[in-house]
Amino acid sequence: METIIKEINDRLEKIITTTIKKGDVQDAMLYSVMAGGKRLRPLLLINTLRSYGVDYHPYLDAACAIEMIHTYSLIHDDLPGMDNDDLRRGKPTCHKQFDEATAILAGDALLNESMNVILRMNINNDLKIHLLQILYKASGMNGMIYGQQQDMYFEKHQATLEELQDIHHYKTGCLIAAPLAMAGAICAPADQEKLSDLGFTLGLAFQIQDDILDVTSDTETLGKPVGSDIENHKSTYVSLLGIEKARAYEEQLFQSCLEKVYGLTFNHGLMIEMINKVMKRVN
Amino acid sequence: METIIKEINDRLEKIITTTIKKGDVQDAMLYSVMAGGKRLRPLLLINTLRSYGVDYHPYLDAACAIEMIHTYSLIHDDLPGMDNDDLRRGKPTCHKQFDEATAILAGDALLNESMNVILRMNINNDLKIHLLQILYKASGMNGMIYGQQQDMYFEKHQATLEELQDIHHYKTGCLIAAPLAMAGAICAPADQEKLSDLGFTLGLAFQIQDDILDVTSDTETLGKPVGSDIENHKSTYVSLLGIEKARAYEEQLFQSCLEKVYGLTFNHGLMIEMINKVMKRVN
C-alpha cells in the first residue's frame, strides 16, 4: 500500500508542478495537495481495480483527480467565510500559509484542473465521459456541494438523525462512493451499483469516526483542533446519540462494509485490508 | 439578437432551477446568473455558428456553460478575500445578498455544474471531449485563473504595458476566445486558430474599454462603483497610457477585430453587428 501511496503522491506532485503556470496559486495548490492526507479516495479506486485484477496505471490520473477535488473542498471549507480553521493535517490551512485570495483561487484551480487531468488521460472517449459523469455528479450540487450547504444550514438549526445521515451521505459519502463507482465503470459495470453502495456505507462510517475523534482525540494526533464541532454548534452523531451509541453504530457500519466486500466477486483481501486500516485510523 | 439572449436566459434559468437540488446555494447561483449580463460569451459561440449557417440549438447548453463559468469567476472575484466589491450589475454582489459561505459554494457549484451541463449534451462524445478541452483550458490555471493571479500580483507591483497585456490575455481574453474556438471545433476546424485569435483581440479591446469606463462612467450607468481600479492600485491601460492613448489603442483593436472578421469565410454581418455593439457599450 505504501508504494502505491508514493506513486499517487509523485503523480500529484508532477501534475501540479509540470502542467500549469507557476506562481503563488501553484505553490498553494502544491502545499495543500502535498500536506499529507491518507489518500483514501485514490486508494479506493486503485485497490478496487487491483481487486478485479486490472492494471491501475492507466487510471492513476483519475485517482489523482479525485484527490484534487477532495483537497479543493478542504481549502474552501477552511476559509474564514466558511469554517475559519487555522490548522489542517497538522499544518497551517492554505489561507493561513498564503492568503485568502490565493486560497480561493487555489481551490478553484484544483477543481478546474482535476477536469483537465481526466481530459488528458489516454483512455477512450466514451469511458472518459463516463468517468467525468460519475465524478462531477458526486462533487457538485447533487453531491458534495449540496452536503456542504446542508452542513452549514444545520449549524444554525438542530438536525434530526435522519437529516444528519442526509448531510453526510452527500458531504462525505458521494466523494468516497465515486472512486468505487468509477472503478466499476472501468472494469465491472455490473457491480457498479454494489460498489457505490459500499462506498456510501464506508463514507458514513468514516464520518461517524470523524465525529468521535473530534471529542476523544487531541489536536496533535488529529492534526486539527479538537472540539471544533461543538464550537461550531454542529449536530454530530456524538451529540445526537452520545459517544457509546455512536461507537456502536460506527462498528455496525464497518461490519456492514466488510459484508458488502464479501458480497462482491473480486479478490477480497485488499479491500478488507483497506477497511481495517480505516477502522483503526487515529486521524 | 434579443430573441437569442432570451433563449440563453431561459435556458440558464431552466438549468439552474431543474437540474440541481434546492436551497440557498441554488438561490445564489440563480441570483448571480440572472443578474443580467450582456451574455457576450454565449452570444459569441451562437453567432459564430450562425455565421457559418449552422443551427445553434444543439449547442445552446455549451453557450450556457461558458456563462456559468464567467458568473462563478465574478462571484469569487467580488468576495471580501478578493476584490471585496458590494455592487455588480447594479445589484448587491452575491456575498452581500446572501453570505460569504453561500457565495463561495455558489461559485464552486457553477464551475462544477458547467461541466455537467456539457456532459449531458446530446452530441457525440469526441466533440464533447474537444469542447471540454477548449473550455477548461481557457478557464483554468493556464487561462483565466492564472490571469486572476497575475492581476492580484500587480495590485502590489507596478506592471509594464507588456505585463498588463499578459494579465488581460489570460484574465479576460481566454474566456472570450473560448466560445469562438468552440464554434470552430463544432463546424469549422480549419478556422479554429483564426477564430481564437479574433477572440483574444476582442478580449483585449473589451478590457481596455473596461479600464476607460472605470474612470469616465458613473456608478449608475456602469452598475458597479467607478474608480475601483484606482482604489485597488491596479495598473490599467488608462494609468499606463493616459486616457487619450488608451482610447486610440482601443479603437485600433476594434478595427483589427473587424478586419479579422472579414478575413474569415463566413457570413460577416452578425459578427460585425456584435463587435459594433460591444464598441458602443456603456457598461
Coordinates of C-alpha atoms in Angstrom, one line a residue:
Chain A
M1 CA 0.0 0.0 0.0
E2 CA 2.9 2.4 0.8
T3 CA 4.3 2.0 -2.7
I4 CA 1.0 3.0 -4.2
I5 CA 0.6 6.0 -1.9
K6 CA 4.1 7.1 -3.0
E7 CA 3.0 6.6 -6.7
I8 CA -0.1 8.8 -6.0
N9 CA 1.9 11.4 -4.3
D10 CA 4.6 11.5 -7.0
R11 CA 2.0 11.8 -9.7
L12 CA 0.1 14.5 -7.9
E13 CA 3.3 16.5 -7.5
K14 CA 4.2 16.0 -11.1
I15 CA 0.7 17.1 -12.3
I16 CA 0.8 20.3 -10.3
T17 CA 4.4 21.2 -11.0
T18 CA 4.5 20.4 -14.7
T19 CA 1.1 21.1 -16.2
I20 CA 0.2 24.6 -15.0
K21 CA 1.8 28.0 -14.9
K22 CA 4.0 29.0 -11.9
G23 CA 3.1 31.4 -9.2
D24 CA 1.5 31.7 -5.8
V25 CA -1.5 29.8 -6.8
Q26 CA 0.5 26.8 -8.0
D27 CA 2.5 27.0 -4.7
A28 CA -0.7 27.0 -2.7
M29 CA -2.1 24.1 -4.7
L30 CA 1.0 22.1 -4.2
Y31 CA 1.2 23.0 -0.5
S32 CA -2.3 21.7 0.2
V33 CA -2.3 18.7 -2.0
M34 CA 1.1 17.5 -0.6
A35 CA 0.2 18.4 3.1
G36 CA -0.2 14.6 3.5
G37 CA -3.7 13.1 3.5
K38 CA -4.5 9.5 3.8
R39 CA -5.2 9.3 0.0
L40 CA -8.3 7.3 0.9
R41 CA -10.2 8.2 -2.3
P42 CA -7.5 7.5 -4.8
L43 CA -6.6 4.3 -3.0
L44 CA -10.3 3.1 -3.2
L45 CA -10.2 3.5 -7.0
I46 CA -6.8 1.8 -7.4
N47 CA -7.4 -1.0 -5.0
T48 CA -10.8 -1.8 -6.4
L49 CA -9.1 -2.1 -9.9
R50 CA -6.4 -4.3 -8.4
S51 CA -9.1 -6.5 -6.7
Y52 CA -10.5 -7.2 -10.1
G53 CA -7.0 -8.0 -11.4
V54 CA -6.8 -4.9 -13.5
D55 CA -3.6 -2.8 -14.0
Y56 CA -4.3 0.5 -12.4
H57 CA -1.6 2.5 -14.0
P58 CA -3.7 3.8 -17.0
Y59 CA -6.2 5.1 -14.4
L60 CA -3.8 6.7 -11.9
D61 CA -4.6 10.2 -13.1
A62 CA -8.3 9.6 -12.5
A63 CA -7.4 8.7 -8.9
C64 CA -5.3 11.9 -8.6
A65 CA -8.2 14.0 -10.0
I66 CA -10.4 12.8 -7.2
E67 CA -7.8 13.8 -4.6
M68 CA -7.5 17.2 -6.2
I69 CA -11.3 17.7 -5.8
H70 CA -11.1 16.5 -2.2
T71 CA -8.3 19.0 -1.5
Y72 CA -10.1 21.9 -3.1
S73 CA -13.1 21.2 -0.9
L74 CA -10.9 21.3 2.2
I75 CA -9.3 24.5 1.2
H76 CA -12.6 26.3 0.6
D77 CA -14.1 24.7 3.7
D78 CA -11.3 26.1 5.9
L79 CA -11.7 29.7 4.6
P80 CA -12.7 32.5 7.0
G81 CA -16.0 32.8 5.3
M82 CA -16.7 29.1 5.9
D83 CA -15.4 27.2 8.9
N84 CA -12.5 29.6 9.5
D85 CA -10.0 26.9 10.5
D86 CA -6.3 27.6 11.1
L87 CA -5.0 24.1 11.1
R88 CA -5.3 21.1 8.8
R89 CA -3.3 17.9 8.8
G90 CA -1.1 19.5 11.4
K91 CA -0.1 22.5 9.3
P92 CA -1.5 26.0 8.7
T93 CA -4.5 25.9 6.4
C94 CA -4.0 27.3 2.9
H95 CA -5.3 30.8 3.6
K96 CA -3.1 31.0 6.7
Q97 CA 0.0 29.8 4.9
F98 CA -0.7 32.1 1.9
D99 CA -3.6 34.5 1.9
E100 CA -7.3 34.3 1.4
A101 CA -7.4 35.3 -2.2
T102 CA -4.7 32.8 -3.1
A103 CA -6.6 30.1 -1.2
I104 CA -9.8 30.8 -3.1
L105 CA -8.0 30.7 -6.4
A106 CA -6.1 27.5 -5.4
G107 CA -9.4 25.8 -4.6
D108 CA -10.9 26.9 -7.9
A109 CA -7.9 25.8 -9.8
L110 CA -7.8 22.4 -8.3
L111 CA -11.4 21.8 -9.3
N112 CA -10.8 23.1 -12.8
E113 CA -7.5 21.2 -13.3
S114 CA -9.0 18.0 -12.0
M115 CA -11.1 18.1 -15.1
N116 CA -8.1 18.7 -17.3
V117 CA -6.2 15.8 -15.7
I118 CA -9.0 13.4 -16.7
L119 CA -9.5 15.0 -20.2
R120 CA -5.8 14.4 -20.9
M121 CA -6.0 10.7 -20.0
N122 CA -5.1 8.1 -22.6
I123 CA -8.3 6.1 -22.5
N124 CA -11.2 6.0 -25.0
N125 CA -13.6 9.0 -25.0
D126 CA -16.7 7.0 -24.1
L127 CA -15.0 5.8 -20.8
K128 CA -13.6 9.3 -20.2
I129 CA -17.1 10.8 -20.5
H130 CA -18.5 8.1 -18.2
L131 CA -15.8 8.8 -15.5
L132 CA -16.4 12.5 -15.7
Q133 CA -20.1 12.0 -15.3
I134 CA -19.7 9.9 -12.2
L135 CA -17.1 12.3 -10.6
Y136 CA -18.7 15.7 -11.3
K137 CA -22.1 14.5 -10.3
A138 CA -20.6 13.3 -7.0
S139 CA -18.7 16.6 -6.4
G140 CA -21.4 19.0 -7.4
M141 CA -24.8 20.4 -6.4
N142 CA -26.4 17.0 -6.4
G143 CA -23.5 15.7 -4.3
M144 CA -20.7 17.1 -2.2
I145 CA -21.5 20.8 -2.5
Y146 CA -25.1 20.1 -1.6
G147 CA -23.8 18.3 1.5
Q148 CA -21.7 21.4 2.4
Q149 CA -24.8 23.6 2.1
Q150 CA -26.8 21.3 4.4
D151 CA -23.9 21.1 6.8
M152 CA -23.9 24.9 7.0
Y153 CA -27.6 25.1 7.4
F154 CA -27.6 22.7 10.3
E155 CA -25.0 24.8 12.1
K156 CA -27.9 27.2 12.8
H157 CA -30.7 24.6 13.1
Q158 CA -31.0 21.4 15.1
A159 CA -30.7 18.3 12.8
T160 CA -32.5 15.0 13.4
L161 CA -30.6 11.8 12.9
E162 CA -32.2 11.4 9.5
E163 CA -31.1 14.8 8.4
L164 CA -27.6 14.2 9.7
Q165 CA -27.4 11.0 7.6
D166 CA -28.5 13.0 4.6
I167 CA -25.8 15.7 5.2
H168 CA -23.1 13.1 5.4
H169 CA -24.5 11.0 2.5
Y170 CA -23.8 14.0 0.3
K171 CA -20.9 15.8 2.0
T172 CA -18.7 12.8 2.7
G173 CA -20.4 9.8 1.0
C174 CA -20.6 11.0 -2.6
L175 CA -16.8 11.5 -3.0
I176 CA -16.0 8.2 -1.3
A177 CA -18.5 6.3 -3.4
A178 CA -17.3 7.9 -6.6
P179 CA -13.9 6.2 -6.8
L180 CA -15.6 2.8 -6.3
A181 CA -18.3 3.6 -8.9
M182 CA -15.5 4.8 -11.3
A183 CA -13.6 1.5 -10.8
G184 CA -16.9 -0.3 -11.6
A185 CA -17.3 1.7 -14.8
I186 CA -13.8 0.8 -15.8
C187 CA -13.8 -2.9 -15.3
A188 CA -17.0 -4.2 -13.8
P189 CA -20.1 -2.3 -14.9
A190 CA -22.5 -5.0 -13.5
D191 CA -21.0 -4.3 -10.0
Q192 CA -21.1 -0.5 -10.2
E193 CA -24.2 -0.1 -8.0
K194 CA -22.9 -2.5 -5.3
L195 CA -19.5 -0.8 -5.3
S196 CA -21.2 2.6 -5.0
D197 CA -23.3 1.3 -2.1
L198 CA -20.2 0.0 -0.3
G199 CA -18.7 3.5 -0.7
F200 CA -21.7 5.2 0.9
T201 CA -21.6 2.9 3.9
L202 CA -17.9 3.4 4.2
G203 CA -18.3 7.1 3.9
L204 CA -20.9 7.2 6.7
A205 CA -18.7 5.0 9.0
F206 CA -15.8 7.4 8.2
Q207 CA -17.9 10.4 9.1
I208 CA -19.0 8.9 12.5
Q209 CA -15.4 8.2 13.2
D210 CA -14.6 11.9 12.5
D211 CA -17.3 13.0 14.9
I212 CA -16.0 10.6 17.6
L213 CA -12.3 11.6 17.1
D214 CA -13.4 15.3 17.4
V215 CA -14.3 14.7 21.0
T216 CA -11.9 11.8 22.0
S217 CA -8.6 12.8 20.3
D218 CA -6.1 15.6 20.8
T219 CA -5.1 18.3 18.4
E220 CA -1.6 16.9 17.9
T221 CA -2.8 13.4 16.9
L222 CA -5.7 14.7 14.9
G223 CA -3.7 17.4 13.1
K224 CA -6.6 19.9 13.5
P225 CA -8.2 21.4 16.6
V226 CA -10.4 19.0 18.5
G227 CA -13.8 20.2 19.8
S228 CA -14.4 22.3 16.7
D229 CA -17.8 20.6 16.1
I230 CA -19.0 21.7 19.5
E231 CA -17.6 25.2 18.9
N232 CA -19.4 25.4 15.5
H233 CA -22.6 24.1 17.1
K234 CA -22.6 21.2 14.7
S235 CA -25.1 18.4 15.1
T236 CA -22.9 15.2 15.1
Y237 CA -23.5 11.6 15.7
V238 CA -21.9 12.1 19.1
S239 CA -24.2 15.0 20.0
L240 CA -27.3 13.2 18.9
L241 CA -26.6 9.6 20.0
G242 CA -24.0 10.0 22.8
I243 CA -20.5 8.5 22.5
E244 CA -21.4 4.9 23.3
K245 CA -24.2 4.6 20.8
A246 CA -22.1 6.4 18.1
R247 CA -19.3 3.9 18.6
A248 CA -21.7 1.0 18.3
Y249 CA -23.2 2.5 15.1
E250 CA -19.7 3.0 13.7
E251 CA -18.8 -0.6 14.5
Q252 CA -22.0 -1.8 12.9
L253 CA -21.4 0.2 9.7
F254 CA -17.8 -1.1 9.4
Q255 CA -19.1 -4.7 9.8
S256 CA -21.6 -3.9 7.0
C257 CA -18.8 -2.7 4.8
L258 CA -16.9 -6.0 5.3
E259 CA -20.1 -7.9 4.4
K260 CA -20.6 -5.8 1.3
V261 CA -17.0 -6.5 0.2
Y262 CA -17.6 -10.3 0.6
G263 CA -20.8 -9.9 -1.5
L264 CA -18.6 -8.8 -4.5
T265 CA -17.0 -11.3 -6.8
F266 CA -13.4 -10.0 -6.7
N267 CA -10.3 -10.7 -4.7
H268 CA -11.4 -9.6 -1.2
G269 CA -8.0 -9.2 0.6
L270 CA -7.1 -5.7 -0.5
M271 CA -10.4 -4.1 0.3
I272 CA -10.6 -5.9 3.7
E273 CA -7.1 -4.6 4.4
M274 CA -8.2 -1.0 3.5
I275 CA -11.4 -1.1 5.6
N276 CA -9.5 -2.5 8.6
K277 CA -6.9 0.3 8.1
V278 CA -9.7 3.0 8.1
M279 CA -11.3 1.4 11.2
K280 CA -8.1 1.8 13.1
R281 CA -7.3 5.3 12.0
V282 CA -6.5 8.0 14.6
N283 CA -6.6 11.0 12.4
Chain B
M1 CA -30.2 39.2 -31.1
E2 CA -32.7 39.9 -28.3
T3 CA -34.6 36.7 -29.1
I4 CA -31.4 34.7 -28.7
I5 CA -30.5 36.5 -25.4
K6 CA -33.9 35.5 -24.1
E7 CA -33.3 31.9 -25.2
I8 CA -30.0 31.9 -23.4
N9 CA -31.6 33.4 -20.3
D10 CA -34.5 31.0 -20.3
R11 CA -32.1 28.0 -20.7
L12 CA -29.8 29.2 -17.9
E13 CA -32.8 29.6 -15.6
K14 CA -34.0 26.1 -16.5
I15 CA -30.6 24.5 -16.0
I16 CA -30.3 26.0 -12.5
T17 CA -33.9 25.5 -11.4
T18 CA -34.4 22.0 -12.7
T19 CA -31.1 20.1 -12.6
I20 CA -29.8 20.7 -9.1
K21 CA -31.0 20.4 -5.5
K22 CA -32.8 23.3 -3.9
G23 CA -31.5 25.6 -1.2
D24 CA -29.6 28.8 -0.5
V25 CA -26.8 27.8 -2.9
Q26 CA -29.2 27.3 -5.8
D27 CA -30.9 30.6 -5.0
A28 CA -27.5 32.3 -5.0
M29 CA -26.5 30.7 -8.3
L30 CA -29.7 31.8 -9.9
Y31 CA -29.5 35.3 -8.4
S32 CA -26.0 35.9 -9.9
V33 CA -26.6 34.1 -13.2
M34 CA -29.8 36.0 -13.8
A35 CA -28.5 39.4 -12.5
G36 CA -28.4 40.4 -16.2
G37 CA -25.1 40.3 -18.0
K38 CA -24.6 41.1 -21.7
R39 CA -24.2 37.4 -22.5
L40 CA -21.2 38.3 -24.6
R41 CA -19.6 34.9 -24.3
P42 CA -22.6 32.7 -25.2
L43 CA -23.5 35.1 -28.0
L44 CA -20.1 34.7 -29.5
L45 CA -20.5 31.0 -29.7
I46 CA -24.0 31.1 -31.0
N47 CA -23.4 33.9 -33.5
T48 CA -20.3 32.3 -34.9
L49 CA -22.3 29.1 -35.5
R50 CA -25.0 31.1 -37.2
S51 CA -22.4 32.9 -39.3
Y52 CA -21.4 29.5 -40.7
G53 CA -25.0 28.7 -41.3
V54 CA -25.2 26.1 -38.5
D55 CA -28.2 25.6 -36.3
Y56 CA -27.1 26.6 -32.8
H57 CA -29.8 24.9 -30.8
P58 CA -27.9 21.6 -30.2
Y59 CA -25.1 23.8 -28.8
L60 CA -27.1 26.2 -26.6
D61 CA -26.0 24.4 -23.5
A62 CA -22.3 24.8 -24.3
A63 CA -23.0 28.5 -24.5
C64 CA -24.8 28.5 -21.2
A65 CA -21.9 26.5 -19.6
I66 CA -19.5 29.3 -20.6
E67 CA -21.7 31.9 -19.0
M68 CA -21.9 29.8 -15.8
I69 CA -18.1 29.8 -15.6
H70 CA -18.0 33.6 -16.3
T71 CA -20.5 34.1 -13.4
Y72 CA -18.6 31.9 -11.0
S73 CA -15.5 33.9 -11.7
L74 CA -17.3 37.2 -10.9
I75 CA -18.8 35.8 -7.7
H76 CA -15.4 34.7 -6.4
D77 CA -13.7 37.9 -7.7
D78 CA -16.1 40.0 -5.7
L79 CA -15.6 38.1 -2.4
P80 CA -14.2 40.0 0.7
G81 CA -11.0 38.0 0.4
M82 CA -10.5 39.1 -3.3
D83 CA -11.8 42.5 -4.5
N84 CA -14.4 43.0 -1.8
D85 CA -17.0 44.6 -4.1
D86 CA -20.5 45.4 -2.9
L87 CA -22.1 46.1 -6.2
R88 CA -22.2 44.1 -9.5
R89 CA -24.5 44.8 -12.5
G90 CA -26.3 47.4 -10.3
K91 CA -27.2 44.9 -7.6
P92 CA -25.6 43.7 -4.4
T93 CA -22.9 41.2 -5.1
C94 CA -23.6 37.5 -4.2
H95 CA -22.0 37.6 -0.8
K96 CA -23.8 40.8 0.1
Q97 CA -27.2 39.4 -1.0
F98 CA -26.6 36.1 0.7
D99 CA -23.5 35.5 2.8
E100 CA -19.9 34.7 2.2
A101 CA -20.1 30.9 2.6
T102 CA -23.1 30.7 0.2
A103 CA -21.2 32.8 -2.3
I104 CA -18.1 30.6 -2.1
L105 CA -20.3 27.5 -2.6
A106 CA -22.4 29.1 -5.4
G107 CA -19.2 29.9 -7.3
D108 CA -17.8 26.4 -6.8
A109 CA -21.2 24.9 -7.9
L110 CA -21.4 27.0 -11.1
L111 CA -17.9 25.8 -12.1
N112 CA -18.8 22.2 -11.3
E113 CA -22.2 22.2 -12.9
S114 CA -20.9 23.9 -16.0
M115 CA -19.1 20.6 -16.6
N116 CA -22.3 18.6 -16.0
V117 CA -24.2 20.8 -18.5
I118 CA -21.8 19.9 -21.2
L119 CA -21.6 16.3 -20.2
R120 CA -25.3 16.0 -20.6
M121 CA -25.4 17.4 -24.1
N122 CA -26.8 15.3 -26.9
I123 CA -23.7 15.4 -29.2
N124 CA -21.1 12.8 -29.9
N125 CA -18.5 12.0 -27.2
D126 CA -15.5 13.0 -29.4
L127 CA -16.9 16.5 -29.9
K128 CA -17.9 16.7 -26.2
I129 CA -14.3 16.0 -25.1
H130 CA -13.0 18.5 -27.6
L131 CA -15.3 21.3 -26.3
L132 CA -14.4 20.4 -22.7
Q133 CA -10.7 20.6 -23.5
I134 CA -11.0 24.0 -25.0
L135 CA -13.2 25.4 -22.3
Y136 CA -11.4 24.1 -19.2
K137 CA -8.0 25.0 -20.5
A138 CA -9.4 28.5 -21.0
S139 CA -10.9 28.8 -17.5
G140 CA -8.1 27.1 -15.6
M141 CA -4.5 27.7 -14.4
N142 CA -3.2 28.1 -17.9
G143 CA -6.0 30.5 -18.6
M144 CA -8.4 32.7 -16.6
I145 CA -7.3 31.7 -13.1
Y146 CA -3.7 32.4 -14.0
G147 CA -4.9 35.8 -15.2
Q148 CA -6.6 36.4 -11.8
Q149 CA -3.4 35.5 -10.0
Q150 CA -1.4 38.0 -12.1
D151 CA -4.0 40.7 -11.6
M152 CA -3.7 40.3 -7.9
Y153 CA 0.1 40.3 -8.0
F154 CA 0.2 43.5 -9.9
E155 CA -2.1 45.2 -7.4
K156 CA 1.0 45.2 -5.2
H157 CA 3.6 45.7 -8.0
Q158 CA 3.8 48.1 -10.9
A159 CA 3.1 46.4 -14.2
T160 CA 4.6 47.3 -17.6
L161 CA 2.4 47.5 -20.6
E162 CA 3.6 44.1 -21.7
E163 CA 2.8 42.6 -18.3
L164 CA -0.7 44.2 -18.4
Q165 CA -1.3 42.7 -21.9
D166 CA -0.3 39.4 -20.4
I167 CA -2.7 39.7 -17.5
H168 CA -5.6 40.5 -19.7
H169 CA -4.8 37.9 -22.3
Y170 CA -5.4 35.3 -19.6
K171 CA -7.9 37.0 -17.3
T172 CA -10.3 38.3 -20.0
G173 CA -9.0 37.0 -23.3
C174 CA -9.1 33.3 -22.7
L175 CA -12.8 33.1 -21.8
I176 CA -13.7 35.4 -24.8
A177 CA -11.6 33.4 -27.2
A178 CA -13.0 30.0 -25.9
P179 CA -16.6 30.4 -27.4
L180 CA -15.1 31.3 -30.8
A181 CA -12.7 28.4 -30.7
M182 CA -15.5 26.1 -29.6
A183 CA -17.6 27.2 -32.5
G184 CA -14.6 26.4 -34.7
A185 CA -14.3 23.0 -33.2
I186 CA -18.0 22.4 -33.9
C187 CA -18.2 23.5 -37.5
A188 CA -15.0 24.9 -39.0
P189 CA -11.9 23.2 -37.5
A190 CA -9.7 24.8 -40.2
D191 CA -10.7 28.3 -38.8
Q192 CA -10.3 27.5 -35.1
E193 CA -7.0 29.3 -34.8
K194 CA -8.2 32.4 -36.6
L195 CA -11.4 32.5 -34.5
S196 CA -9.5 32.1 -31.3
D197 CA -7.1 35.0 -32.4
L198 CA -10.1 37.2 -33.1
G199 CA -11.4 36.4 -29.6
F200 CA -8.1 37.4 -27.9
T201 CA -8.1 40.8 -29.8
L202 CA -11.8 41.4 -28.9
G203 CA -11.0 40.4 -25.3
L204 CA -8.2 43.0 -25.1
A205 CA -10.3 45.7 -26.7
F206 CA -13.1 44.8 -24.2
Q207 CA -10.7 45.1 -21.3
I208 CA -9.3 48.5 -22.3
Q209 CA -12.9 49.7 -22.6
D210 CA -13.4 48.5 -19.0
D211 CA -10.4 50.5 -17.8
I212 CA -11.7 53.6 -19.7
L213 CA -15.3 53.2 -18.4
D214 CA -13.9 52.8 -14.8
V215 CA -12.7 56.5 -15.0
T216 CA -15.2 58.0 -17.4
S217 CA -18.6 56.5 -16.4
D218 CA -20.7 56.8 -13.3
T219 CA -21.8 54.1 -10.9
E220 CA -25.4 54.1 -12.0
T221 CA -24.6 53.6 -15.7
L222 CA -21.8 51.1 -15.0
G223 CA -23.7 49.1 -12.4
K224 CA -20.7 48.9 -10.2
P225 CA -18.6 51.6 -8.4
V226 CA -16.4 53.6 -10.7
G227 CA -12.8 54.4 -9.7
S228 CA -12.3 51.0 -8.1
D229 CA -9.2 50.4 -10.2
I230 CA -7.5 53.5 -8.7
E231 CA -8.7 52.4 -5.2
N232 CA -7.2 48.9 -5.7
H233 CA -4.0 50.4 -7.1
K234 CA -4.5 48.5 -10.3
S235 CA -2.3 49.1 -13.3
T236 CA -4.7 49.8 -16.1
Y237 CA -4.3 50.9 -19.7
V238 CA -5.5 54.3 -18.6
S239 CA -3.0 54.6 -15.8
L240 CA -0.2 53.4 -18.1
L241 CA -1.1 55.2 -21.3
G242 CA -3.3 58.0 -20.3
I243 CA -6.9 58.3 -21.4
E244 CA -6.3 59.5 -25.0
K245 CA -3.8 56.9 -25.9
A246 CA -5.9 54.2 -24.3
R247 CA -8.8 55.3 -26.4
A248 CA -6.7 55.3 -29.5
Y249 CA -5.5 51.8 -28.7
E250 CA -9.0 50.5 -28.0
E251 CA -10.1 52.0 -31.4
Q252 CA -7.2 50.3 -33.2
L253 CA -8.0 46.9 -31.6
F254 CA -11.7 47.1 -32.6
Q255 CA -10.6 47.9 -36.1
S256 CA -8.4 44.9 -36.0
C257 CA -11.3 42.8 -34.9
L258 CA -13.4 43.9 -37.9
E259 CA -10.5 43.1 -40.2
K260 CA -10.2 39.7 -38.7
V261 CA -13.9 39.0 -39.2
Y262 CA -13.5 39.9 -42.8
G263 CA -10.6 37.5 -43.0
L264 CA -12.9 34.6 -42.2
T265 CA -15.0 32.9 -44.8
F266 CA -18.4 33.0 -43.2
N267 CA -21.3 35.4 -43.3
H268 CA -19.8 38.6 -41.8
G269 CA -22.9 40.6 -40.9
L270 CA -23.7 39.0 -37.5
M271 CA -20.2 39.3 -36.1
I272 CA -19.8 42.9 -37.4
E273 CA -23.0 43.7 -35.6
M274 CA -21.8 42.1 -32.4
I275 CA -18.5 43.9 -32.5
N276 CA -20.2 47.2 -33.2
K277 CA -22.5 46.6 -30.2
V278 CA -19.5 45.9 -27.9
M279 CA -17.8 49.0 -29.2
K280 CA -20.7 51.2 -28.2
R281 CA -21.4 49.6 -24.8
V282 CA -21.7 51.9 -21.7
N283 CA -21.5 49.2 -19.0

